PDB file of C-alpha atoms in Angstrom:
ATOM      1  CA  UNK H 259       0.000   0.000   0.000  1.00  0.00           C
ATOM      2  CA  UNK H 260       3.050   2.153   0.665  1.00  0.00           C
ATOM      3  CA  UNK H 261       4.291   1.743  -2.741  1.00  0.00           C
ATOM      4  CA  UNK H 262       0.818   2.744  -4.509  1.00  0.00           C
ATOM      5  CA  UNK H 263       0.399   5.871  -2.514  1.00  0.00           C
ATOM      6  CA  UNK H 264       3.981   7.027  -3.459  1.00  0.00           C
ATOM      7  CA  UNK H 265       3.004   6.393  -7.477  1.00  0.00           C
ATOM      8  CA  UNK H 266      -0.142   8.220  -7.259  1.00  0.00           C
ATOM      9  CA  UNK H 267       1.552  10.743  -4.911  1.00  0.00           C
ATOM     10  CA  UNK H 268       3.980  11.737  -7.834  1.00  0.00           C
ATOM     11  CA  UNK H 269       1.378  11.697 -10.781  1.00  0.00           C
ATOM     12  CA  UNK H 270      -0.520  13.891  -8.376  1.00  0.00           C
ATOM     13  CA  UNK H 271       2.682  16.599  -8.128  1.00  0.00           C
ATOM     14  CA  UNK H 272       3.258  16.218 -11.706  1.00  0.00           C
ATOM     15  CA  UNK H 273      -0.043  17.479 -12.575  1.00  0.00           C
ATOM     16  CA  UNK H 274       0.350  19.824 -10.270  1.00  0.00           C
ATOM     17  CA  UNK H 275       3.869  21.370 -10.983  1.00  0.00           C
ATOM     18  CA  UNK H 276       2.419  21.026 -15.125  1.00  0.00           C
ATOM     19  CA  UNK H 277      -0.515  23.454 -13.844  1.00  0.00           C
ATOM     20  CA  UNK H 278       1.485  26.036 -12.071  1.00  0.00           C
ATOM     21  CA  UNK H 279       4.198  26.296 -15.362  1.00  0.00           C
ATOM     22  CA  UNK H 280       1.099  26.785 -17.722  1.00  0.00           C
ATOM     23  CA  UNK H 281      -0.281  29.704 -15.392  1.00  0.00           C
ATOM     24  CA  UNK H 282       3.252  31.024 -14.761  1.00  0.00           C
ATOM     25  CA  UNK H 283       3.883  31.064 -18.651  1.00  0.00           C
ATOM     26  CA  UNK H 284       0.265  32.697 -19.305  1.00  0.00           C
ATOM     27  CA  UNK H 285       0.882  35.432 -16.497  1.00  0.00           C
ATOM     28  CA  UNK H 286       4.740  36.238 -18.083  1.00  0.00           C
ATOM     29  CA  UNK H 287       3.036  36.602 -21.569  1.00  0.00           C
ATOM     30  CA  UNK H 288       0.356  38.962 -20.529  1.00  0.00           C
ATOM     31  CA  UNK H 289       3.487  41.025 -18.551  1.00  0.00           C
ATOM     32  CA  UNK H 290       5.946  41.149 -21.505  1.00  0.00           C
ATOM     33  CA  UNK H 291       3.440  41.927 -23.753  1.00  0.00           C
ATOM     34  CA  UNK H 292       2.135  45.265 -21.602  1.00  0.00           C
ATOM     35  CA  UNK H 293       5.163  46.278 -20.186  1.00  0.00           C
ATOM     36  CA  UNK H 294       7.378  48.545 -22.646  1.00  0.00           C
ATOM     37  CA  UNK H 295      11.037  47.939 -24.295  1.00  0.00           C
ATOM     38  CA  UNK H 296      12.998  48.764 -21.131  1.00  0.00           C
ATOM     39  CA  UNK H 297      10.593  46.412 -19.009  1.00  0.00           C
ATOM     40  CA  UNK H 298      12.957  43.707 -17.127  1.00  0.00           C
ATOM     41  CA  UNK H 299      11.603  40.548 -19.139  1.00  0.00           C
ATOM     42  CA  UNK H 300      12.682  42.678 -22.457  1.00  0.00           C
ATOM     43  CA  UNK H 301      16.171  43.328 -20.740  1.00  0.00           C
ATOM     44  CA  UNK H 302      16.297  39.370 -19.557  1.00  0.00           C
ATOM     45  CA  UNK H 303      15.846  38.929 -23.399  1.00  0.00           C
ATOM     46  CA  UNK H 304      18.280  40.944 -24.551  1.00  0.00           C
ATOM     47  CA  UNK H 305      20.760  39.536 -21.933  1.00  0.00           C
ATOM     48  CA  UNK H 306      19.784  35.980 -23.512  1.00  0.00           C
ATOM     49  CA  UNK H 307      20.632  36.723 -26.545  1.00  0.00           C
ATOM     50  CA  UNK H 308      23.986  38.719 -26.268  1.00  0.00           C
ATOM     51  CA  UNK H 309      25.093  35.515 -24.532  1.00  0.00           C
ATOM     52  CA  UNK H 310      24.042  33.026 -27.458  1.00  0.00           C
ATOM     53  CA  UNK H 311      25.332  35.552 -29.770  1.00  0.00           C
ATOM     54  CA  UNK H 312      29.170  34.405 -30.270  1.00  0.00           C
ATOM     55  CA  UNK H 313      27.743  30.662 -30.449  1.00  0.00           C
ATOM     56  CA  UNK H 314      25.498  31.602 -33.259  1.00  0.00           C
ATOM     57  CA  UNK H 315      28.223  33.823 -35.231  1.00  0.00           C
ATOM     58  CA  UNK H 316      30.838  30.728 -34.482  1.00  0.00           C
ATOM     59  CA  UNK H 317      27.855  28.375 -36.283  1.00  0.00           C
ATOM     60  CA  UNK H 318      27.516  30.528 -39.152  1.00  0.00           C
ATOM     61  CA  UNK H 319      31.454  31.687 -39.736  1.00  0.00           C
ATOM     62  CA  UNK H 320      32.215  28.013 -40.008  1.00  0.00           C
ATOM     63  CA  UNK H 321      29.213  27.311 -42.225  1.00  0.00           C
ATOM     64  CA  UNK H 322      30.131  30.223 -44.455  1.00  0.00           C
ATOM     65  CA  UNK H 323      33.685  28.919 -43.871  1.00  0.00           C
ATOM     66  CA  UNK H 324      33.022  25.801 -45.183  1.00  0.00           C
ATOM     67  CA  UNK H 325      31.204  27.447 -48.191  1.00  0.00           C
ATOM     68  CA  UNK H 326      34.375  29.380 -48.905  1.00  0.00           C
ATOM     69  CA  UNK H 327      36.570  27.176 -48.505  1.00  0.00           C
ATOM     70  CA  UNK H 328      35.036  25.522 -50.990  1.00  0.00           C
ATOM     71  CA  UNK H 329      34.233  28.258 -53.661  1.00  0.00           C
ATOM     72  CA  UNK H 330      37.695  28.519 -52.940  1.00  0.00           C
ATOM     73  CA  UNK H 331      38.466  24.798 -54.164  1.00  0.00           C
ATOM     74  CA  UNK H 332      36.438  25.224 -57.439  1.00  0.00           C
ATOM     75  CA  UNK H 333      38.319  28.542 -58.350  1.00  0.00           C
ATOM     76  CA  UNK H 334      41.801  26.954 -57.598  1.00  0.00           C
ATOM     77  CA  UNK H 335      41.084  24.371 -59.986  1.00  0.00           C
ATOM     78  CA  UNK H 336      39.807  26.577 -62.452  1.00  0.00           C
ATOM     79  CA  UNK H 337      42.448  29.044 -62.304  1.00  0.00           C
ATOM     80  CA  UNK H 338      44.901  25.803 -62.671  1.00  0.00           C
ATOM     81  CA  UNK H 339      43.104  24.626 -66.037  1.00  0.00           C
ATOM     82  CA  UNK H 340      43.205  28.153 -67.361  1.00  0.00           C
ATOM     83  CA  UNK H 341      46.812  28.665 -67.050  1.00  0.00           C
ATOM     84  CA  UNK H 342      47.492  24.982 -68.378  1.00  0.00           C
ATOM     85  CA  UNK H 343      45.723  26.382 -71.348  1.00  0.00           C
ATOM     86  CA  UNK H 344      47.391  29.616 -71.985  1.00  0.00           C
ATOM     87  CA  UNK H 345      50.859  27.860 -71.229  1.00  0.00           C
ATOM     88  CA  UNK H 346      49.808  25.492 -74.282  1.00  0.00           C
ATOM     89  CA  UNK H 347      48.750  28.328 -76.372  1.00  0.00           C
ATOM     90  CA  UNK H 348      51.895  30.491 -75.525  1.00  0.00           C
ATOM     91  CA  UNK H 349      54.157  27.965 -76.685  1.00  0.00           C
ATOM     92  CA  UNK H 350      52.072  26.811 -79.768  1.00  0.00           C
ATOM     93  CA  UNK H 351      52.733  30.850 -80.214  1.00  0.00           C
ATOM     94  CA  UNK H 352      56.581  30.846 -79.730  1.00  0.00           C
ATOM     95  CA  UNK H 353      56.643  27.970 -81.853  1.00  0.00           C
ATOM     96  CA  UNK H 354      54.725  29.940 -84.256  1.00  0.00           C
ATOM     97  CA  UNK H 355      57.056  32.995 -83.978  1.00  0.00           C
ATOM     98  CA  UNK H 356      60.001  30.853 -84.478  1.00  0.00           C
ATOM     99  CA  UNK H 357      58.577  28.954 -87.623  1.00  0.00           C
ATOM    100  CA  UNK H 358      57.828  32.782 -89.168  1.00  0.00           C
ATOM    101  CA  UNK H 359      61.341  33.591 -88.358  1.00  0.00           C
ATOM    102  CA  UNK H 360      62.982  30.703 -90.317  1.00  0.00           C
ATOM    103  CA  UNK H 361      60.178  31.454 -92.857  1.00  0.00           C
ATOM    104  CA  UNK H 362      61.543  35.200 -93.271  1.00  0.00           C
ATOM    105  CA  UNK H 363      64.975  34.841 -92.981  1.00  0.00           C
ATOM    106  CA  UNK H 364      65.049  31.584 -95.896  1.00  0.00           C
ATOM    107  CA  UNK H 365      62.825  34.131 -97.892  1.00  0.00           C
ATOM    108  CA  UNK H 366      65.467  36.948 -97.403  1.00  0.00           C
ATOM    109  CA  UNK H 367      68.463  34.713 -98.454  1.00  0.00           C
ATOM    110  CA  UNK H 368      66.444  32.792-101.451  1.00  0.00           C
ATOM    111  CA  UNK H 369      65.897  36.783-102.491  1.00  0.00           C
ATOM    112  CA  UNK H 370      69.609  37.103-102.384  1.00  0.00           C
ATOM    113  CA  UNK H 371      70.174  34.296-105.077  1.00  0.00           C
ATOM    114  CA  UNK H 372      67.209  35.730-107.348  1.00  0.00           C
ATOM    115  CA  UNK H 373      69.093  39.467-107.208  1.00  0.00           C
ATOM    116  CA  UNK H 374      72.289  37.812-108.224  1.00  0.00           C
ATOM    117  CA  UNK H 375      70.964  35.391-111.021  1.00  0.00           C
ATOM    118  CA  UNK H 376      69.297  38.262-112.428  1.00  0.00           C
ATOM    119  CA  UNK H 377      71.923  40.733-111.612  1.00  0.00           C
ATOM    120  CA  UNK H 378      74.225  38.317-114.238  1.00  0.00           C
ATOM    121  CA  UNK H 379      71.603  36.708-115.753  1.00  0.00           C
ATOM    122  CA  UNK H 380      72.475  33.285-114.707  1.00  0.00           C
ATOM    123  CA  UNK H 381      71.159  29.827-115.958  1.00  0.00           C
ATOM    124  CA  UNK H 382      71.211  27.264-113.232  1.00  0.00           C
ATOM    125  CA  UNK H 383      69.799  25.417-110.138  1.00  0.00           C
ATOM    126  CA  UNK H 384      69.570  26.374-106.501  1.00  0.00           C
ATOM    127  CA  UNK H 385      70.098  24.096-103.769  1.00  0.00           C
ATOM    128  CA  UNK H 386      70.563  23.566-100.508  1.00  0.00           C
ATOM    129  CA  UNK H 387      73.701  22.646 -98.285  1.00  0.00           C
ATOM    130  CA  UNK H 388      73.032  19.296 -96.506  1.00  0.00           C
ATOM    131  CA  UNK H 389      76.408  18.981 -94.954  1.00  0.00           C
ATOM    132  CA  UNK H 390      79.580  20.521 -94.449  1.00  0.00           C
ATOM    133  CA  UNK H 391      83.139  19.698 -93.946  1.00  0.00           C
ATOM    134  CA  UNK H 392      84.513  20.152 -90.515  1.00  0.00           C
ATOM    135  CA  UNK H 393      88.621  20.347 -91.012  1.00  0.00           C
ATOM    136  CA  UNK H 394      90.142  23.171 -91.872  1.00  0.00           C
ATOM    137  CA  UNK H 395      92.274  21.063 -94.138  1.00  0.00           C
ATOM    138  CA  UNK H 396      89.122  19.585 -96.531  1.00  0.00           C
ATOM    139  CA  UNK H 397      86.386  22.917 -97.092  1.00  0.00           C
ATOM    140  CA  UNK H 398      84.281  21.700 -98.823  1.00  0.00           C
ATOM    141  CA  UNK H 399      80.061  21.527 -98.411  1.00  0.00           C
ATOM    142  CA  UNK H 400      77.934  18.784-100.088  1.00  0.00           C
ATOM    143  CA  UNK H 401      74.283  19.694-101.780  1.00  0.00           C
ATOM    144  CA  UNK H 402      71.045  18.023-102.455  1.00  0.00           C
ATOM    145  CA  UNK H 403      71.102  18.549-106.204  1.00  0.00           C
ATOM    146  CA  UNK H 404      73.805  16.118-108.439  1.00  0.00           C
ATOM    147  CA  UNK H 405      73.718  14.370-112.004  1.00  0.00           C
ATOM    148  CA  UNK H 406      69.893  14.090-112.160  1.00  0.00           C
ATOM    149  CA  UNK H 407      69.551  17.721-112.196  1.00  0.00           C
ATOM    150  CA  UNK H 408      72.176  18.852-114.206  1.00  0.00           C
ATOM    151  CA  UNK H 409      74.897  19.686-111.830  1.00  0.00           C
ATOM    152  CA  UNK H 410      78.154  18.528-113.014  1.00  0.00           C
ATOM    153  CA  UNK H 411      81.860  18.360-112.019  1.00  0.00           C
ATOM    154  CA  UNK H 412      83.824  21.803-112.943  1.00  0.00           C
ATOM    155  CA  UNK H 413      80.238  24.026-112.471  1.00  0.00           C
ATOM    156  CA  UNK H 414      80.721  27.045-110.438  1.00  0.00           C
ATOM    157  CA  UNK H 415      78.364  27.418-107.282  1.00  0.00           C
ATOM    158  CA  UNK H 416      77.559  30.948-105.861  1.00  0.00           C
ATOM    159  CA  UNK H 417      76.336  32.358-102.516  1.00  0.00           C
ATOM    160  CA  UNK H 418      73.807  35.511-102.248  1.00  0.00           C
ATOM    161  CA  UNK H 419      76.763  38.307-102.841  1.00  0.00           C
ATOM    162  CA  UNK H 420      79.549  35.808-104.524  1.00  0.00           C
ATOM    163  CA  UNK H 421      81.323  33.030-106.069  1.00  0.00           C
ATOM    164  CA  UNK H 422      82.065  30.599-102.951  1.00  0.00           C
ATOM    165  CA  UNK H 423      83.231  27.217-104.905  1.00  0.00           C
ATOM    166  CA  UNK H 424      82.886  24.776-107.554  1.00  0.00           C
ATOM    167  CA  UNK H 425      81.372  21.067-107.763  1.00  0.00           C
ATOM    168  CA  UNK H 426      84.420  18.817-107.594  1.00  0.00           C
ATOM    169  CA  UNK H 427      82.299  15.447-107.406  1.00  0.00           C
ATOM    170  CA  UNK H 428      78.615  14.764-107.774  1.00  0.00           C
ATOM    171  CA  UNK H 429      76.252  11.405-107.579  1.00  0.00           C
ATOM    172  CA  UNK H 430      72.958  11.319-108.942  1.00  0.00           C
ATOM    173  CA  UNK H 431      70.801  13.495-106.550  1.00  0.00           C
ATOM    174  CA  UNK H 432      74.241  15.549-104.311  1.00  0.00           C
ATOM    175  CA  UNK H 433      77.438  17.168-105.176  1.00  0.00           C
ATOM    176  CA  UNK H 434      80.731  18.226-103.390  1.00  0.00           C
ATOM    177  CA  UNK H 435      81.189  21.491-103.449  1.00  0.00           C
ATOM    178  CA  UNK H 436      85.074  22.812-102.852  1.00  0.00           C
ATOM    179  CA  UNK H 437      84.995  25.950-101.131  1.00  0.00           C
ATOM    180  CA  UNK H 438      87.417  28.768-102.408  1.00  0.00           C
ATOM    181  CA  UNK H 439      88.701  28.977 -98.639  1.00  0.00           C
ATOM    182  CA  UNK H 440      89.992  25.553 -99.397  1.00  0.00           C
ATOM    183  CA  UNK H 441      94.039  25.160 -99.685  1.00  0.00           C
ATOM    184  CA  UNK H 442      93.581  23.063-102.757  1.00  0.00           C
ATOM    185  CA  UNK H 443      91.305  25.695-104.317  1.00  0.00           C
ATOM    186  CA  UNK H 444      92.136  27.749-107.226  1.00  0.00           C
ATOM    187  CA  UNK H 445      90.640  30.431-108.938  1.00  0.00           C
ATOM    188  CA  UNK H 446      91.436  32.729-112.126  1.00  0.00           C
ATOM    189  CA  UNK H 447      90.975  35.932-111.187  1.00  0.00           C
ATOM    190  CA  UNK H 448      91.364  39.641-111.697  1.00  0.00           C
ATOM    191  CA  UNK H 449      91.147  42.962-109.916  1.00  0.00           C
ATOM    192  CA  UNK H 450      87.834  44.603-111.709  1.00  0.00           C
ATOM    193  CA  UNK H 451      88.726  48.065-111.891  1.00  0.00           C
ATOM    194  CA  UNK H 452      92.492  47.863-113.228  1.00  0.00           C
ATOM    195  CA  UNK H 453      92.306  44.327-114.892  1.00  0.00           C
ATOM    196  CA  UNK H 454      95.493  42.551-113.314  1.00  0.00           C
ATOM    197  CA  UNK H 455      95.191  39.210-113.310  1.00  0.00           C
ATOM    198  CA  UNK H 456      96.261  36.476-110.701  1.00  0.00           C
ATOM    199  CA  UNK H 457      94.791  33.317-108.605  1.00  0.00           C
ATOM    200  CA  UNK H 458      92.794  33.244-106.014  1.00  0.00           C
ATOM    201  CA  UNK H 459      93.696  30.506-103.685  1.00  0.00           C
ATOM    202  CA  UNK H 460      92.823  29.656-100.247  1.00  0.00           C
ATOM    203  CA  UNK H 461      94.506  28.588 -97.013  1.00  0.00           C
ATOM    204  CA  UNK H 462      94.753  26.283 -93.723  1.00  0.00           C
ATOM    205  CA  UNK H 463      93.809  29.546 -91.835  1.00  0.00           C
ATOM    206  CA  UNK H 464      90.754  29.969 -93.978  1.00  0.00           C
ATOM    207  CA  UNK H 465      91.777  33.395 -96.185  1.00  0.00           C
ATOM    208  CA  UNK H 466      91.714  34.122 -99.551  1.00  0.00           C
ATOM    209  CA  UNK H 467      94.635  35.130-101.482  1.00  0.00           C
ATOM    210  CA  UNK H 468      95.234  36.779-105.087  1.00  0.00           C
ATOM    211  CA  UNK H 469      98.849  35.539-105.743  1.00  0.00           C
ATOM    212  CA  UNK H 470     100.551  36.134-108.967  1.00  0.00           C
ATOM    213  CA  UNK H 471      99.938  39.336-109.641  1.00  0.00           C
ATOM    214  CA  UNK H 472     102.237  41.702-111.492  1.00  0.00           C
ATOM    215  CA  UNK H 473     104.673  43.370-109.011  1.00  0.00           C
ATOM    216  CA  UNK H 474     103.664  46.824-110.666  1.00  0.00           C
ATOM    217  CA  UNK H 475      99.670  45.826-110.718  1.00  0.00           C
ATOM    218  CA  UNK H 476      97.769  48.883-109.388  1.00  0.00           C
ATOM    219  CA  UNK H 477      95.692  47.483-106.661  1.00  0.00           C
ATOM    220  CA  UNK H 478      94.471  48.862-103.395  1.00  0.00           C
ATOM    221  CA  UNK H 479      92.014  48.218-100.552  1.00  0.00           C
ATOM    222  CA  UNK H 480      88.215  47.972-100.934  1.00  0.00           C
ATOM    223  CA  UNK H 481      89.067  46.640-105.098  1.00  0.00           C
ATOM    224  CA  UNK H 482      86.419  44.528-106.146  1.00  0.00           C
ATOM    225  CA  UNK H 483      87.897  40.852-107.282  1.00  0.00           C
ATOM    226  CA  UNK H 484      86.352  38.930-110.087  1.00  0.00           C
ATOM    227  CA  UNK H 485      86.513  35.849-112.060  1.00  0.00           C
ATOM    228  CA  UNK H 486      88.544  35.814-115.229  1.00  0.00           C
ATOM    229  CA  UNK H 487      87.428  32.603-116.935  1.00  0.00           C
ATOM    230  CA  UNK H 488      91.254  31.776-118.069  1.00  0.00           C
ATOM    231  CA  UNK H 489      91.293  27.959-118.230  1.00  0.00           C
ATOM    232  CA  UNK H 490      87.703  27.487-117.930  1.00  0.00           C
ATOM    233  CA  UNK H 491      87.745  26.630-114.053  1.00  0.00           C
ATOM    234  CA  UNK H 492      85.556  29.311-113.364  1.00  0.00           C
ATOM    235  CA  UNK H 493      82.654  31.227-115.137  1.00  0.00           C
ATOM    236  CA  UNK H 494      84.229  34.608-116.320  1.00  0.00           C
ATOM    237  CA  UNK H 495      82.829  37.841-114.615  1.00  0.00           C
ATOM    238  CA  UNK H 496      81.373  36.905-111.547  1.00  0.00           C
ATOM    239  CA  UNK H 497      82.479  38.553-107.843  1.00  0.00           C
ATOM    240  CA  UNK H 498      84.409  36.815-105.723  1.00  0.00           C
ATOM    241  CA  UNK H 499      85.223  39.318-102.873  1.00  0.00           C
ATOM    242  CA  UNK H 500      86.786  42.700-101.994  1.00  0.00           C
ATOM    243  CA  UNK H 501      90.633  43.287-101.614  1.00  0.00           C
ATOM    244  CA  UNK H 502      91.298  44.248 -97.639  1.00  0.00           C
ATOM    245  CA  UNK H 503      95.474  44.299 -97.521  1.00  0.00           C
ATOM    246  CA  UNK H 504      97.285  45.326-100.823  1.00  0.00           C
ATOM    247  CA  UNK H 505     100.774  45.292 -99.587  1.00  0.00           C
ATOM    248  CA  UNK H 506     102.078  41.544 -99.218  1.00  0.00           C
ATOM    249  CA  UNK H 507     104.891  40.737-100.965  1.00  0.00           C
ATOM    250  CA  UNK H 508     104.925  37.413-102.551  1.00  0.00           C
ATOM    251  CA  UNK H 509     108.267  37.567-105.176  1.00  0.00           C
ATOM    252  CA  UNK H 510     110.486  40.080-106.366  1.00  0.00           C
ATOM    253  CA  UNK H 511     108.419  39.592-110.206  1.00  0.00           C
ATOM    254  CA  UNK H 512     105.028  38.790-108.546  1.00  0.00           C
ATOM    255  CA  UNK H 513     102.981  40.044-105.269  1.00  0.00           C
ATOM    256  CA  UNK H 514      99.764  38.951-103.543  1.00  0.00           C
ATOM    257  CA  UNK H 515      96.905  40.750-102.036  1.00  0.00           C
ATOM    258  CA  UNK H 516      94.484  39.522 -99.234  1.00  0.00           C
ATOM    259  CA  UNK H 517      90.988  39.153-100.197  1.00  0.00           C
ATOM    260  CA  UNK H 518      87.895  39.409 -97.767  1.00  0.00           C
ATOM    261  CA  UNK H 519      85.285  36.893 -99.690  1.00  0.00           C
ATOM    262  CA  UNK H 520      82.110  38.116-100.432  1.00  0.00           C
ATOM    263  CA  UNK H 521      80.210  35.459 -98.989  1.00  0.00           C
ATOM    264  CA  UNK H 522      80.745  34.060 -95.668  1.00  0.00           C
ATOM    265  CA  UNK H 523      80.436  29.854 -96.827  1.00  0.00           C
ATOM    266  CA  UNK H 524      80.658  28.819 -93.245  1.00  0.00           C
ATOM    267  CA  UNK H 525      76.955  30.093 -92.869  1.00  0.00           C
ATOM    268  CA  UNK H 526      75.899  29.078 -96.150  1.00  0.00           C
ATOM    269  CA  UNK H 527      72.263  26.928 -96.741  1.00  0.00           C
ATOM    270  CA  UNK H 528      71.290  27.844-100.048  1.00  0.00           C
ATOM    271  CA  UNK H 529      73.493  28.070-102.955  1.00  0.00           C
ATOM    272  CA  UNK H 530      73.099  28.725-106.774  1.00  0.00           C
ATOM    273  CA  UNK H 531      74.799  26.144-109.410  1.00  0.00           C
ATOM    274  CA  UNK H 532      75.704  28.283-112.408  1.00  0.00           C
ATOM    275  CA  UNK H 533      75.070  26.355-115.796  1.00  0.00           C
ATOM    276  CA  UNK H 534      76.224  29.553-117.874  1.00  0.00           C
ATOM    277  CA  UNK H 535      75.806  33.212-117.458  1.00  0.00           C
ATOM    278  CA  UNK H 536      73.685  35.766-120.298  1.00  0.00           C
ATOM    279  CA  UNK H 537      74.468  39.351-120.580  1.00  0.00           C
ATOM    280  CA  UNK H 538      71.458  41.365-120.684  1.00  0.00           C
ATOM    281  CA  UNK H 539      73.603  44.143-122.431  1.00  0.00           C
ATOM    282  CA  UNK H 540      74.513  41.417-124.468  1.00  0.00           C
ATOM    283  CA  UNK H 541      70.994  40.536-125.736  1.00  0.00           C
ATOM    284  CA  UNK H 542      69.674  43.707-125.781  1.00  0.00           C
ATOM    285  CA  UNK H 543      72.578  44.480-128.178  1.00  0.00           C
ATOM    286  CA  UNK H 544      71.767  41.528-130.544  1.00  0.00           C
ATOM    287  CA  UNK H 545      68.342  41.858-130.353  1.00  0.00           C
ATOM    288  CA  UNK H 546      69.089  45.635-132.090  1.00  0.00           C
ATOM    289  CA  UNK H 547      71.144  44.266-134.618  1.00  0.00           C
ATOM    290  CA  UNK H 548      68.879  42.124-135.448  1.00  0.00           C
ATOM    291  CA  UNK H 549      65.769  44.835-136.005  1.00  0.00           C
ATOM    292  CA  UNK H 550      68.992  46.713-137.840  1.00  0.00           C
ATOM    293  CA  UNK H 551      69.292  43.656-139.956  1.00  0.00           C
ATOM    294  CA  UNK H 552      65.920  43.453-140.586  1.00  0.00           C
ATOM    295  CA  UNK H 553      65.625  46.870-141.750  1.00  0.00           C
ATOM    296  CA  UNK H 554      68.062  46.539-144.194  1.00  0.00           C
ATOM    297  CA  UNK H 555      67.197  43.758-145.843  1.00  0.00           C
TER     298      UNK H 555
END
């Protein structure tokens, strides 16, 4: 009996204790809704919530945090593709450049050997140097034209400004060209402006010298050196260099002159093979005596 009057004791104090909070809660609503904003349940409110405050602002910081944080993810990565792209498309660029570069400069020395075929009205075939000799001793480059083409042994082969060899062997589709620098090399020449004649021959130290000239031969510095033709080694007429020291003494009958070439062949990739040279003058001349014919016949 004990034991059933405490269980309905506490259901009883329950009830009770549920009554009182419903009346206490009714009788603080009707209070904080007439008393005015500086009432004391208003201030208890405010009190509340200046305490829960920093809790809340933690709770949202770390949300918005989070957010970021992540925002800040999705822009790394997309900031990482971008500049993967415009590192690809700056180097497809340079490559570009570079590819425009070799296009002007082969451009600029292929206009070089147009200006001098016309300049002497030359009949041949250009080609390009696919290897070179690399002893001082043996000068000489090879080229991707040969017998198929028309390039023989004996032809002389020209740079941009200038005579710089001759084909001394050939195969069916490359030739050997010997460089003038060569020691073996041999030219007939002659100074342009007074006519003395000599040979222009090269040497171990790579420079070109016109020996066998006449000891009284008028020749100074900055002379423009030509081709002869004597003995056929070399087509008559066309440049070969300038003359930069005029005083070397070769003999007491003879004396030789240093000549600056004018064509550097060490930097040489395109070349002209001369099959025979015109003279414009030449035609235009015959080409009048032939109208002059005409007319009197």
């Amino acid at each position: 009996m004990a034991l059933n009057f405490q269980q309905n004791g506490s259901a009883f104090i329950r009830r009770v204790l549920f009554a009182v909070c419903i009346v206490v809660s009714l009788v603080m609503v009707t209070l904080y809704a007439r008393e005015g904003q500086d009432g004391p349940l208003h201030s208890v409110q405010a009190a509340v919530s200046g305490a829960v405050a920093p809790v809340a602002y933690v709770g949202t910081a770390a949300g918005s945090g989070v957010e970021t944080a992540g925002q800040s993810i999705g822009d790394l990565a997309a900031d990482a593709s971008t500049l993967s792209q415009l590192k690809e498309a700056n180097a497809e660029l340079v490559g570009l450049l570079a590819q425009a570069e070799e296009y002007r400069q082969e451009a600029q020395r292929l206009q070089g050997l147009l200006n001098m075929r016309d300049a002497y009205d030359i009949d041949g075939v250009g080609a390009r140097v696919i290897g070179k000799s690399a002893t001082a001793w043996d000068q000489t480059v090879t080229i991707d034209k040969g017998s198929a083409e028309g390039v023989d042994s004996g032809l002389t082969v020209m740079g941009s400004t200038g005579v710089i060899g001759q084909v001394v062997r050939t195969t069916e589709h490359t030739a050997t060209v010997r460089l003038l620098t060569d020691q073996n090399s041999g030219a007939a020449a002659m100074v342009q402006s007074s006519r003395a004649q000599g040979i222009v021959r090269g040497s171990l130290e790579g420079l070109l010298y016109l020996e066998d000239l006449d000891a009284r031969a008028e020749v100074q510095v900055g002379d423009v050196i030509v081709t002869s033709g004597l003995g056929g080694s070399y087509t008559r007429g066309l440049i070969i260099g300038t003359v930069v020291k005029a005083d070397a003494q070769q003999g007491e009958a003879t004396r030789r002159v240093v000549v600056s070439p004018n064509d550097e062949a060490t930097s040489l990739e395109e070349v002209l093979v001369v099959f025979n040279v015109g003279s414009a003058t030449d035609k235009q001349n015959g080409d009048s005596n032939g109208d002059n014919g005409g007319d009197a016949s």
